[in-house]
Coordinates of C-alpha atoms in Angstrom, one line a residue:
M585 CA 30.8 20.6 23.1
S586 CA 28.7 20.5 26.2
D587 CA 28.2 23.7 28.1
E588 CA 28.9 21.9 31.3
P589 CA 32.3 22.6 32.9
F590 CA 34.7 19.8 32.3
N591 CA 37.3 18.7 34.9
W592 CA 40.4 17.2 33.2
H593 CA 41.9 16.4 36.6
D594 CA 38.9 14.1 37.5
F595 CA 38.6 12.7 34.0
L596 CA 42.2 11.8 33.5
G597 CA 42.6 10.8 37.1
R598 CA 39.8 8.2 36.8
W599 CA 41.4 6.9 33.6
Q600 CA 44.7 6.5 35.4
E601 CA 43.2 4.7 38.3
E602 CA 41.3 2.3 36.0
W603 CA 44.2 1.5 33.7
V604 CA 44.9 -2.1 33.0
P605 CA 46.3 -3.7 29.8
R606 CA 44.0 -5.1 27.2
A607 CA 43.1 -8.8 27.4
D608 CA 45.3 -9.4 24.3
V609 CA 48.4 -7.8 25.9
D610 CA 50.7 -9.6 28.3
D611 CA 51.0 -8.1 31.7
D612 CA 54.8 -8.3 31.4
D613 CA 54.6 -5.8 28.5
E614 CA 52.8 -3.3 30.7
D615 CA 55.0 -3.3 33.8
D616 CA 58.2 -1.5 34.7
G617 CA 60.7 -4.2 35.8
G618 CA 57.8 -6.2 37.2
Q619 CA 57.1 -3.5 39.8
T620 CA 54.3 -1.2 38.8
V621 CA 51.8 -0.9 35.9
V622 CA 52.7 1.9 33.5
R623 CA 50.0 4.6 33.6
P624 CA 49.0 6.5 30.5
G625 CA 49.6 10.1 31.6
R626 CA 52.4 12.4 32.4
P627 CA 52.9 15.4 34.7
G628 CA 51.1 18.5 33.3
A629 CA 53.0 21.1 31.3
Q630 CA 53.7 24.5 32.8
E631 CA 51.8 27.4 31.4
S632 CA 55.1 28.9 30.2
A633 CA 55.8 25.7 28.2
I634 CA 52.4 25.7 26.6
A635 CA 52.8 29.4 25.7
A636 CA 56.2 28.7 24.2
A637 CA 54.7 25.9 22.1
E638 CA 52.0 28.3 20.9
E639 CA 54.6 30.9 20.0
R640 CA 56.6 28.3 18.0
L641 CA 53.4 27.2 16.2
G642 CA 52.1 30.7 15.7
R643 CA 48.7 29.9 16.9
R644 CA 46.9 29.7 20.3
L645 CA 45.8 26.2 21.0
P646 CA 42.0 25.4 21.5
T647 CA 40.8 25.5 25.1
S648 CA 40.1 21.8 25.6
Y649 CA 43.6 20.9 24.3
R650 CA 45.3 23.6 26.4
E651 CA 43.5 22.4 29.5
F652 CA 44.5 18.8 28.8
L653 CA 48.2 19.7 28.4
A654 CA 48.1 21.5 31.7
V655 CA 47.0 18.3 33.5
S656 CA 48.9 15.8 31.4
D657 CA 51.7 16.6 28.9
G658 CA 50.8 13.7 26.6
W659 CA 48.8 10.5 26.9
Q660 CA 49.0 6.8 26.1
V661 CA 45.8 6.4 24.1
D662 CA 46.5 2.7 23.2
Q663 CA 43.9 2.1 20.6
T664 CA 43.8 -1.5 19.4
A665 CA 44.8 -0.4 15.9
G666 CA 45.5 3.3 15.4
V667 CA 47.0 6.0 17.6
Y668 CA 49.0 4.7 20.6
Q669 CA 50.6 7.8 22.1
L670 CA 49.8 11.5 22.1
G671 CA 52.9 13.7 22.4
G672 CA 53.3 16.7 24.7
V673 CA 54.1 20.4 24.1
A674 CA 57.6 19.6 22.9
D675 CA 56.4 17.0 20.4
I676 CA 53.5 18.6 18.5
D677 CA 54.0 20.3 15.2
W678 CA 52.3 21.1 11.9
F679 CA 51.5 18.1 9.7
Q680 CA 52.2 19.9 6.4
D681 CA 50.8 17.1 4.3
P682 CA 53.9 15.1 3.7
Y683 CA 52.1 12.5 1.6
D684 CA 50.3 14.9 -0.8
M685 CA 46.8 14.0 0.4
T686 CA 45.4 17.4 -0.5
P687 CA 45.3 16.9 -4.3
L688 CA 43.6 13.6 -3.9
Y689 CA 40.8 15.0 -1.8
E690 CA 40.5 18.2 -3.9
E691 CA 40.0 16.1 -7.1
S692 CA 37.0 14.4 -5.6
L693 CA 35.2 17.6 -4.6
G694 CA 33.1 17.8 -7.7
D695 CA 31.1 20.8 -8.9
S696 CA 28.9 21.2 -5.8
P697 CA 31.0 20.0 -2.8
R698 CA 29.7 20.0 0.7
K699 CA 31.2 22.2 3.3
E700 CA 32.6 19.3 5.3
D701 CA 34.3 17.9 2.1
I702 CA 36.0 21.3 1.5
L703 CA 37.2 21.4 5.1
L704 CA 38.5 17.9 4.8
A705 CA 40.4 18.6 1.6
G706 CA 42.1 21.6 3.1
M707 CA 42.8 19.9 6.5
W708 CA 46.0 18.1 5.5
R709 CA 48.2 21.2 5.0
R710 CA 47.0 23.2 8.0
A711 CA 46.5 20.5 10.7
L712 CA 48.5 20.1 13.9
R713 CA 49.9 16.6 14.4
L714 CA 49.5 15.2 17.9
E715 CA 50.6 11.6 17.9
T716 CA 54.1 10.3 18.4
D717 CA 53.4 6.5 18.2
S718 CA 50.9 4.9 16.0
D719 CA 50.0 2.1 13.6
M720 CA 50.4 4.3 10.4
S721 CA 47.7 6.5 11.9
Y722 CA 47.6 10.3 12.6
A723 CA 45.8 12.5 15.1
L724 CA 45.3 15.9 13.4
L725 CA 43.8 19.0 15.0
D726 CA 42.5 21.3 12.3
P727 CA 42.4 25.1 13.1
G728 CA 40.4 25.6 9.9
D729 CA 37.5 23.5 11.2
S730 CA 36.4 25.2 14.4
D731 CA 33.2 25.8 16.2
Q732 CA 31.7 28.8 18.0
D733 CA 33.8 28.1 21.1
G734 CA 37.0 28.1 19.2
E735 CA 37.4 24.3 19.4
W736 CA 39.2 22.7 16.5
A737 CA 38.0 19.5 15.0
L738 CA 40.2 16.5 15.4
Y739 CA 40.6 14.0 12.6
V740 CA 42.1 10.5 13.0
Y741 CA 43.4 9.1 9.7
K742 CA 44.3 5.4 9.6
G743 CA 46.6 5.2 6.6
W744 CA 46.3 1.4 6.2
S745 CA 42.5 1.3 6.2
G746 CA 41.7 3.2 3.0
E747 CA 38.9 4.9 4.9
F748 CA 38.1 8.6 5.1
P749 CA 39.4 10.2 8.3
H750 CA 37.1 10.0 11.3
R751 CA 36.1 13.5 12.6
Y752 CA 35.6 14.5 16.2
P753 CA 34.2 18.0 16.9
S754 CA 37.0 18.7 19.5
F755 CA 40.0 17.3 21.3
R756 CA 37.8 16.7 24.3
A757 CA 35.3 14.8 22.3
Y758 CA 38.1 12.7 20.9
M759 CA 39.5 11.9 24.4
E760 CA 36.0 11.0 25.7
A761 CA 35.6 8.6 22.8
M762 CA 39.1 7.1 23.5
Y763 CA 38.1 6.6 27.1
R764 CA 35.0 4.7 26.0
G765 CA 37.2 2.7 23.6
F766 CA 39.6 1.9 26.5
H767 CA 36.7 0.4 28.3
S768 CA 35.4 -1.5 25.3
D769 CA 38.9 -3.0 24.6
R770 CA 39.1 -4.4 28.2
V771 CA 35.6 -5.7 28.7
E772 CA 36.8 -9.3 28.3
R773 CA 39.1 -9.0 31.3
P774 CA 37.4 -10.5 34.3
D775 CA 39.4 -8.3 36.6
F776 CA 38.3 -5.1 34.8
V777 CA 35.8 -3.9 37.4
N778 CA 35.7 -0.3 38.6
A779 CA 33.3 2.5 39.5
T780 CA 32.6 3.2 35.8
T781 CA 31.9 -0.4 34.8
R782 CA 29.6 -0.8 37.8
A783 CA 27.7 2.5 36.9
Q784 CA 27.3 1.5 33.3
D785 CA 26.0 -2.0 34.3
A786 CA 23.5 -0.3 36.6
H787 CA 22.4 1.8 33.6
V788 CA 21.9 -1.4 31.5
E789 CA 19.6 -2.9 34.2
E790 CA 17.8 0.4 34.7
A791 CA 17.3 0.6 30.9
R792 CA 15.9 -2.9 30.8
R793 CA 13.3 -2.1 33.4
L794 CA 12.4 1.2 31.8
A795 CA 12.0 -0.6 28.4
L796 CA 9.6 -3.2 30.0
R797 CA 7.6 -0.3 31.5
G798 CA 7.1 1.2 28.0
R799 CA 9.6 4.0 28.7
Y800 CA 11.9 3.0 25.8
E801 CA 12.8 6.6 25.0
E802 CA 14.4 6.9 28.4
A803 CA 16.1 3.5 28.0
L804 CA 17.7 4.3 24.6
P805 CA 20.3 6.9 25.7
L806 CA 21.3 4.7 28.7
L807 CA 21.9 1.7 26.4
E808 CA 23.7 3.7 23.8
E809 CA 26.1 5.1 26.4
A810 CA 26.6 1.6 27.9
L811 CA 27.2 0.2 24.5
S812 CA 29.9 2.8 23.8
F813 CA 31.7 1.4 26.9
G814 CA 31.3 -2.1 25.6
R815 CA 29.1 -3.3 28.5
P816 CA 27.7 -6.8 28.3
H817 CA 24.0 -7.1 27.3
S818 CA 23.8 -3.4 26.2
G819 CA 24.0 -4.2 22.5
V820 CA 21.4 -6.9 22.4
L821 CA 18.9 -4.9 24.4
L822 CA 19.6 -1.8 22.3
N823 CA 19.2 -3.8 19.1
Q824 CA 15.7 -4.9 20.1
L825 CA 14.6 -1.3 20.6
R826 CA 16.2 -0.2 17.3
H827 CA 14.8 -3.2 15.4
L828 CA 11.2 -2.4 16.4
L829 CA 11.7 1.3 15.6
A830 CA 12.9 0.2 12.1
P831 CA 11.4 -3.3 11.6
R832 CA 12.9 -3.8 8.1
S833 CA 16.5 -3.2 9.2
P834 CA 18.4 -6.4 10.1
R835 CA 20.0 -6.7 13.5
D836 CA 22.6 -8.9 15.0
Y837 CA 21.7 -10.7 18.3
G838 CA 25.0 -12.5 18.8
Y839 CA 25.1 -15.5 21.1
L840 CA 21.4 -15.3 22.0
V841 CA 20.8 -17.6 19.0
A842 CA 22.3 -20.5 21.0
D843 CA 20.4 -19.9 24.3
P844 CA 17.4 -22.3 24.4
R845 CA 15.4 -19.6 26.2
Y846 CA 15.7 -17.1 23.3
L847 CA 16.3 -19.3 20.3
P848 CA 12.6 -19.6 19.2
E849 CA 12.4 -15.8 19.1
I850 CA 15.9 -14.9 17.9
L851 CA 17.1 -17.5 15.4
P852 CA 14.1 -16.9 13.0
V853 CA 14.8 -13.2 13.1
E854 CA 18.4 -13.8 12.3
A855 CA 17.3 -16.0 9.3
M856 CA 15.1 -13.2 7.8
T857 CA 17.9 -11.7 5.7
P858 CA 19.2 -14.9 4.0
A859 CA 15.6 -16.1 3.6
R860 CA 14.8 -13.0 1.6
G861 CA 17.8 -13.6 -0.6
E862 CA 19.6 -10.5 0.8
W863 CA 22.6 -12.4 2.3
R864 CA 25.6 -11.6 0.2
L865 CA 28.5 -13.0 2.3
G866 CA 29.0 -16.5 1.0
G867 CA 25.4 -17.7 0.8
D868 CA 23.6 -20.0 3.1
G869 CA 26.7 -21.9 4.0
H870 CA 28.4 -18.8 5.4
W871 CA 25.3 -17.8 7.4
L872 CA 24.9 -21.3 8.8
G873 CA 28.6 -21.3 9.8
M874 CA 28.1 -18.0 11.6
M875 CA 25.2 -19.4 13.5
S876 CA 27.2 -22.5 14.4
A877 CA 30.1 -20.3 15.6
R878 CA 27.7 -18.6 18.0
G879 CA 26.6 -22.0 19.4
A880 CA 23.4 -22.8 17.5
A881 CA 23.1 -26.3 16.1
R882 CA 23.6 -26.3 12.4
E883 CA 20.7 -28.7 11.8
T884 CA 18.4 -26.4 13.8
A885 CA 19.6 -23.4 11.9
E886 CA 19.0 -25.2 8.6
V887 CA 15.4 -26.1 9.6
V888 CA 14.6 -22.6 10.7
L889 CA 16.1 -21.1 7.5
G890 CA 14.0 -23.5 5.4
A891 CA 10.8 -22.6 7.2
M892 CA 11.5 -18.9 6.8
R893 CA 12.2 -19.3 3.1
D894 CA 9.1 -21.3 2.3
G895 CA 6.8 -19.2 4.5
T896 CA 5.9 -22.0 6.9
H897 CA 7.5 -20.6 10.0
R898 CA 5.1 -19.8 12.8
Y899 CA 5.9 -17.6 15.8
A900 CA 4.4 -19.6 18.6
P901 CA 5.2 -18.3 22.1
P902 CA 3.5 -19.9 25.1
G903 CA 0.7 -18.8 27.3
P904 CA -1.9 -16.1 26.8
W905 CA 0.3 -14.1 24.6
G906 CA 0.8 -17.1 22.3
R907 CA -3.0 -17.6 22.1
A908 CA -3.4 -14.0 21.0
V909 CA -0.7 -14.5 18.4
T910 CA -2.6 -17.5 17.0
E911 CA -5.9 -15.5 16.9
A912 CA -4.2 -12.6 15.2
R913 CA -2.5 -14.8 12.6
E914 CA -5.9 -16.3 11.7
A915 CA -7.3 -12.8 11.1
A916 CA -4.3 -11.5 9.2
R917 CA -4.0 -14.6 6.9
W918 CA -7.3 -13.6 5.3
G919 CA -6.5 -9.9 5.1
A920 CA -7.9 -8.5 8.4
T921 CA -4.6 -6.9 9.3
D922 CA -6.1 -4.1 11.4
A923 CA -8.2 -6.5 13.4
A924 CA -5.1 -8.7 13.9
W925 CA -3.1 -5.8 15.1
R926 CA -5.8 -4.9 17.6
V927 CA -5.7 -8.4 19.0
L928 CA -1.9 -8.2 19.4
R929 CA -2.1 -4.7 20.9
D930 CA -4.6 -5.8 23.6
A931 CA -2.5 -8.8 24.5
L932 CA 0.9 -7.0 24.7
P933 CA 0.8 -6.6 28.4
L934 CA 0.5 -10.4 28.7
W935 CA 3.9 -11.0 27.0
E936 CA 6.4 -12.6 29.3
A937 CA 10.2 -12.3 28.8
P938 CA 11.8 -15.8 28.6
G939 CA 14.9 -14.4 30.3
P940 CA 16.5 -11.0 31.2
S941 CA 18.1 -10.5 27.7
L942 CA 14.7 -10.2 25.9
I943 CA 12.6 -7.0 26.4
A944 CA 10.2 -7.2 23.5
P945 CA 8.4 -9.8 21.3
I946 CA 11.0 -9.7 18.6
G947 CA 9.9 -13.0 17.2
L948 CA 6.8 -11.4 15.8
L949 CA 9.0 -9.8 13.1
A950 CA 9.9 -13.2 11.6
D951 CA 6.4 -14.5 11.3
P952 CA 5.5 -14.5 7.6
V953 CA 1.9 -13.3 8.2
L954 CA 2.3 -11.1 11.3
G955 CA 5.8 -9.7 10.7
P956 CA 4.7 -7.4 7.9
L957 CA 2.0 -5.8 10.2
I958 CA 4.8 -4.3 12.4
T959 CA 5.3 -0.9 10.8
P960 CA 7.6 1.6 12.5
E961 CA 4.6 3.2 14.1
R962 CA 3.4 -0.1 15.5
G963 CA 6.9 -1.0 16.6
R964 CA 6.9 2.2 18.7
E965 CA 3.5 1.2 20.1
I966 CA 4.9 -2.2 21.1
L967 CA 7.9 -0.5 22.8
A968 CA 5.6 2.1 24.6
T969 CA 3.3 -0.6 26.0
P970 CA 4.2 -1.9 29.5
R971 CA 4.7 -5.7 29.4
A972 CA 6.2 -8.7 31.3
G973 CA 4.4 -7.7 34.5
E974 CA 5.6 -4.1 34.6
A975 CA 3.2 -1.2 35.1
G976 CA 2.8 2.1 33.3
P977 CA 0.4 4.1 31.1
A978 CA -0.7 2.6 27.8
P979 CA 0.3 4.5 24.7
E980 CA -2.1 6.3 22.3
P981 CA -3.3 3.6 19.8
V982 CA -1.9 3.8 16.3
P983 CA -4.7 4.5 13.8
D984 CA -5.9 1.6 11.6
L985 CA -4.1 1.4 8.2
D986 CA -6.9 0.1 5.9
P987 CA -9.3 2.7 4.4
P988 CA -12.9 1.5 3.8
G989 CA -14.1 0.5 0.4
L990 CA -12.3 0.4 -2.9
A991 CA -11.3 3.9 -3.7
W992 CA -7.8 3.3 -2.6
L993 CA -7.3 1.3 -5.8
T994 CA -7.0 4.6 -7.6
E995 CA -4.6 6.1 -5.1
P996 CA -0.8 5.8 -4.6
V997 CA 0.1 2.8 -2.5
A998 CA 3.4 1.4 -1.1
N999 CA 5.5 2.2 -4.2
G1000 CA 4.1 5.7 -4.6
R1001 CA 1.8 5.0 -7.5
P1002 CA -1.7 3.5 -7.9
L1003 CA -2.1 -0.2 -8.8
D1004 CA -2.3 -0.4 -12.6
G1005 CA -4.2 -3.4 -13.9
Y1006 CA -6.1 -5.4 -11.4
R1007 CA -9.0 -7.9 -11.3
C1008 CA -10.9 -9.4 -8.5
V1009 CA -13.7 -11.9 -7.7
W1010 CA -15.9 -11.5 -4.6
V1011 CA -18.2 -14.2 -3.3
E1012 CA -20.7 -13.3 -0.6
G1013 CA -20.7 -15.1 2.7
I1014 CA -18.4 -18.1 2.0
D1015 CA -15.1 -19.2 3.6
P1016 CA -12.2 -17.9 1.5
A1017 CA -10.7 -21.4 1.5
R1018 CA -13.6 -22.5 -0.8
L1019 CA -12.6 -20.1 -3.6
P1020 CA -10.1 -22.5 -5.2
A1021 CA -12.8 -25.1 -5.7
L1022 CA -15.0 -22.5 -7.4
I1023 CA -12.6 -20.7 -9.7
G1024 CA -9.2 -22.4 -9.2
E1025 CA -7.5 -24.7 -11.7
E1026 CA -7.6 -28.4 -10.9
G1027 CA -6.1 -29.3 -7.6
A1028 CA -5.7 -25.7 -6.5
E1029 CA -5.4 -24.9 -2.8
P1030 CA -4.4 -21.8 -0.9
G1031 CA -0.6 -21.9 -0.6
A1032 CA 1.8 -20.4 1.9
P1033 CA 1.5 -16.7 2.6
A1034 CA 3.2 -14.8 -0.2
D1035 CA 4.6 -11.3 -0.7
P1036 CA 2.1 -9.5 -3.0
R1037 CA 5.0 -7.9 -4.8
E1038 CA 6.3 -11.3 -5.8
T1039 CA 3.0 -13.0 -6.7
S1040 CA 2.9 -11.9 -10.3
W1041 CA 6.4 -13.4 -10.8
R1042 CA 5.1 -16.8 -10.0
A1043 CA 2.2 -16.6 -12.5
P1044 CA 3.2 -19.1 -15.2
G1045 CA 2.8 -18.3 -18.8
P1046 CA 1.0 -20.7 -21.1
R1047 CA 4.3 -21.7 -22.8
E1048 CA 5.7 -22.6 -19.4
R1049 CA 3.2 -25.3 -18.3
E1050 CA 2.3 -28.6 -19.9
G1051 CA -1.4 -28.9 -20.7
V1052 CA -2.1 -25.1 -20.7
E1053 CA -3.3 -23.7 -24.0
L1054 CA -1.8 -20.5 -25.5
W1055 CA -5.1 -18.7 -25.3
E1056 CA -5.5 -19.4 -21.6
D1057 CA -5.1 -16.6 -19.0
R1058 CA -4.6 -18.2 -15.6
A1059 CA -3.9 -15.8 -12.7
V1060 CA -2.1 -16.2 -9.4
V1061 CA -4.5 -14.5 -7.0
A1062 CA -4.3 -13.5 -3.4
V1063 CA -7.2 -14.8 -1.4
G1064 CA -8.9 -13.4 1.7
R1065 CA -12.0 -12.0 3.4
T1066 CA -13.3 -8.5 3.5
A1067 CA -14.7 -6.8 6.6
E1068 CA -18.2 -7.3 5.2
A1069 CA -17.7 -11.1 5.0
W1070 CA -17.1 -11.3 1.2
A1071 CA -14.4 -13.8 0.2
F1072 CA -12.1 -12.4 -2.5
A1073 CA -9.5 -13.5 -5.0
F1074 CA -7.4 -10.5 -6.2
D1075 CA -4.8 -10.2 -9.0
G1076 CA -2.9 -6.9 -8.9
D1077 CA -1.0 -7.4 -12.1
S1078 CA -3.7 -8.3 -14.7
R1079 CA -3.3 -8.4 -18.4
Y1080 CA -5.5 -6.6 -20.9
L1081 CA -9.1 -7.7 -21.2
N1082 CA -9.8 -9.1 -24.7
K1083 CA -12.7 -10.4 -26.8
L1084 CA -12.1 -14.0 -25.4
F1085 CA -12.8 -12.8 -21.8
L1086 CA -15.0 -15.2 -19.8
S1087 CA -16.1 -13.8 -16.5
P1088 CA -15.7 -16.2 -13.6
A1089 CA -18.7 -14.6 -11.8
A1090 CA -21.1 -17.4 -12.8
A1091 CA -18.8 -20.2 -11.7
A1092 CA -18.1 -18.4 -8.4
S1093 CA -21.7 -17.8 -7.6
S1094 CA -22.9 -21.4 -7.2
S1095 CA -23.6 -20.9 -3.5
G1096 CA -24.1 -17.1 -3.3
R1097 CA -23.8 -13.8 -5.0
A1098 CA -20.5 -13.2 -6.9
V1099 CA -19.0 -10.0 -8.3
V1100 CA -16.1 -9.6 -10.8
V1101 CA -14.2 -6.4 -11.6
W1102 CA -11.4 -6.1 -14.2
R1103 CA -9.5 -3.0 -14.7
D1104 CA -7.1 -3.0 -17.7
P1105 CA -3.5 -1.8 -17.2
R1106 CA -3.3 1.9 -18.2
R1107 CA -1.7 2.5 -21.6
S1108 CA 1.1 5.1 -21.6
T1109 CA 1.5 5.2 -25.4
P1110 CA 0.0 8.4 -27.0
G1111 CA -3.1 7.6 -29.1
A1112 CA -3.5 4.1 -27.6
H1113 CA -6.9 2.7 -27.0
P1114 CA -8.4 3.6 -23.5
A1115 CA -8.2 1.0 -20.8
A1116 CA -11.2 -1.2 -20.2
F1117 CA -13.3 -1.4 -17.0
H1118 CA -15.5 -4.5 -16.6
L1119 CA -18.1 -5.4 -14.0
S1120 CA -20.2 -8.6 -13.8
V1121 CA -22.6 -9.8 -11.1
A1122 CA -23.9 -13.4 -10.8
E1123 CA -26.0 -15.4 -8.4
Q1124 CA -26.8 -19.1 -8.2
G1125 CA -24.7 -19.9 -11.2
E1126 CA -26.4 -17.3 -13.5
E1127 CA -25.0 -13.9 -14.6
L1128 CA -27.5 -11.2 -13.6
Y1129 CA -25.9 -8.2 -15.3
A1130 CA -22.6 -7.0 -16.7
F1131 CA -20.9 -4.1 -18.5
T1132 CA -17.6 -3.2 -20.1
V1133 CA -16.5 0.4 -20.6
R1134 CA -13.7 1.3 -23.0
G1135 CA -13.5 5.1 -23.5
T1136 CA -16.9 6.2 -24.7
E1137 CA -17.9 2.7 -25.8
I1138 CA -20.2 0.8 -23.4
Q1139 CA -21.2 -2.8 -23.7
R1140 CA -23.9 -4.0 -21.3
S1141 CA -26.1 -7.0 -20.6
G1142 CA -28.9 -7.8 -18.1
S1143 CA -30.8 -5.4 -15.8
I1144 CA -28.2 -3.2 -14.3
P1145 CA -29.2 -1.3 -11.1
E1146 CA -29.4 2.5 -11.6
A1147 CA -26.7 3.0 -9.0
L1148 CA -24.3 1.0 -11.1
D1149 CA -25.5 2.3 -14.5
P1150 CA -22.2 2.8 -16.5
A1151 CA -23.7 5.7 -18.5
R1152 CA -24.2 7.6 -15.2
L1153 CA -20.8 6.6 -13.7
F1154 CA -18.6 7.0 -16.8
R1155 CA -19.1 10.5 -18.4
P1156 CA -17.7 11.8 -21.6
E1157 CA -16.1 14.8 -19.9
D1158 CA -14.3 12.5 -17.3
T1159 CA -10.6 12.0 -17.1
E1160 CA -9.9 8.2 -17.1
P1161 CA -9.7 7.8 -13.3
D1162 CA -12.9 9.7 -12.6
G1163 CA -15.3 7.0 -13.8
E1164 CA -13.2 4.3 -12.2
L1165 CA -13.4 6.1 -8.8
R1166 CA -17.1 6.6 -9.2
V1167 CA -17.9 3.0 -9.9
L1168 CA -15.6 1.7 -7.1
E1169 CA -17.4 4.0 -4.6
A1170 CA -20.7 2.8 -5.9
L1171 CA -19.7 -0.9 -5.5
H1172 CA -18.8 -0.2 -1.9
T1173 CA -22.0 1.7 -1.2
E1174 CA -24.4 -0.6 -3.1
L1175 CA -22.9 -4.0 -2.6
G1176 CA -20.7 -3.5 0.4
L1177 CA -17.5 -4.5 -1.4
S1178 CA -14.1 -3.6 -0.1
L1179 CA -10.5 -4.8 -0.2
P1180 CA -7.8 -4.7 2.5
R1181 CA -5.1 -2.3 1.1
F1182 CA -2.4 -3.2 3.6
A1183 CA -2.7 -7.0 3.1
L1184 CA -2.7 -6.6 -0.7
T1185 CA 0.2 -4.2 -0.9
Q1186 CA 2.5 -4.9 2.1
G1187 CA 1.1 -7.9 3.9
R1188 CA 1.1 -11.7 3.2
L1189 CA -1.9 -13.6 1.9
S1190 CA -2.3 -17.1 0.6
T1191 CA -2.5 -17.5 -3.1
F1192 CA -3.8 -20.0 -5.7
T1193 CA -3.9 -20.3 -9.5
T1194 CA -7.3 -19.7 -11.1
R1195 CA -8.8 -21.3 -14.2
S1196 CA -8.5 -19.4 -17.3
W1197 CA -10.2 -16.0 -17.5
T1198 CA -10.4 -16.4 -21.3
R1199 CA -12.4 -19.0 -23.3
A1200 CA -11.2 -21.0 -26.2
P1201 CA -11.4 -19.2 -29.5
R1202 CA -14.3 -20.3 -31.6
E1203 CA -14.1 -21.2 -35.2
G1204 CA -12.8 -18.3 -37.2
E1205 CA -11.6 -16.4 -34.2
G1206 CA -8.0 -15.6 -33.7
F1207 CA -6.0 -14.5 -30.8
A1208 CA -2.5 -13.0 -30.1
Y1209 CA -0.1 -14.3 -27.5
V1210 CA 2.8 -12.1 -26.4
S1211 CA 5.4 -13.0 -23.9
F1212 CA 7.6 -10.5 -22.1
G1213 CA 10.7 -11.5 -20.2
R1214 CA 11.5 -9.6 -17.0
H1215 CA 14.8 -9.3 -15.2
R1216 CA 14.8 -8.8 -11.5
S1217 CA 17.7 -6.9 -10.2

């Protein structure tokens, strides 16, 4: 409980003055002979009556409940479904668990129960029952669950719901929550206007301005309180703040999906969950029905959902902010996610709200290329940046997320472990869009941005495609550009390098230097052969040098520079990752090679299917083809 003094006279008096029936209750049900509206309270109980009740019960009542009874000897709570009436000193009595709830809760405690579960299991036999009218619901004060001030926790159990009882830390906390619920239940009544509603609406407007000034931390509690009173617009503003603080958590924006001012930002965000296949309530039809019920045209919702699902949606706001979004997307689509974020960061003050219900560029989250860039840290930076013409200090910039070079390939990434097998082709100084023509299968073009965690699932096996031989090893690769202007094609789920391997370096180097790296998947079977590491470098269509290391065995060709000499980089005393790390560092130092970690592990890059990385077997050569099925749960 708060240490501030609490005045029950003022609190209950305000509640009495504001009392009107809910919008779903007829006024005739709430008046006395058509004369006066029934008020929820009663005259307070005398101290002697309270003391007599305590003597009857054998316990002194907690302070907040005693003080309440002295002001009002009972109360009409009038929840929509639950407790309707709290009794007075003559009505309260011990609950005594008439429905044998205790054994049910004791059976579920387990071997290491939490303290709160133990308290709940024992509550039924020791609690004091307060309600006298309810919808199969009970208001139970538990003397066994008390705080340092001697306040007893209050549990509300709705017997028809099948849910665990809801716990309030004190009787006062319960009544404050019921007062907020009283306001929420009546928010649809146009005549429900009073000092409290006006104050909460003023808080909503104040929070809106604070949020636009970058002072979102001050706006949050104002909106949370206003939402607890059911005030209009508080929920949709609060959801925007919460969404950017936790960008992967879906949010509900209600009827904003039908407002033409907000639809381009909001409807794609609403479509993110079904587009990801995470909608479980009746499929697309149910979601489209929900959008229609909120006023959005079904045809529009279908188009947006389709664009979200196939990755073709584009967040395209107007004005200077929209131009910055276009520039950032062009950078991010080739892997320069840090540069893209810097463009967005610099342009955030230029963002303009299309109307008073939008306080942040939420539509960014739905863009297939830019949305993944918005981490919780960057979401906070968006919220802390003054925008829409408001002034305020700029926040401290969030650090870049991509490390330099290639060493990160040996480090844990998004899933907590290093990439396993991987292979990559770099080509110096060309547009990444040219890579499919150099190393792609016939007709290959960069496709829509794809989730890197999904790319390997779309790689077709030889048995799955007509005209593809069983010995072929075609890869679905993500394509982009490094900070040093090398175009790259990366496969983060490679197979094992075998004797039919044919490096694509020569084919990729027709107009410039090309580098190929292949790292075998690590073998976890004891005694298995060590994984292979391959490097080949070509220029003008000719391979300059190459090596393949497997354990202590090294195969080499051409004139390998000393800095990349495998005998120097891979040493007998090394553990397996040591040599890999050394050669990756050398490739960055000597050739300027790098890869964008964020784009390849969490972002979205275009993909295409390569030609085979293996050649046809020659006469007398054999090969093995193994196909593994995967089940995605």
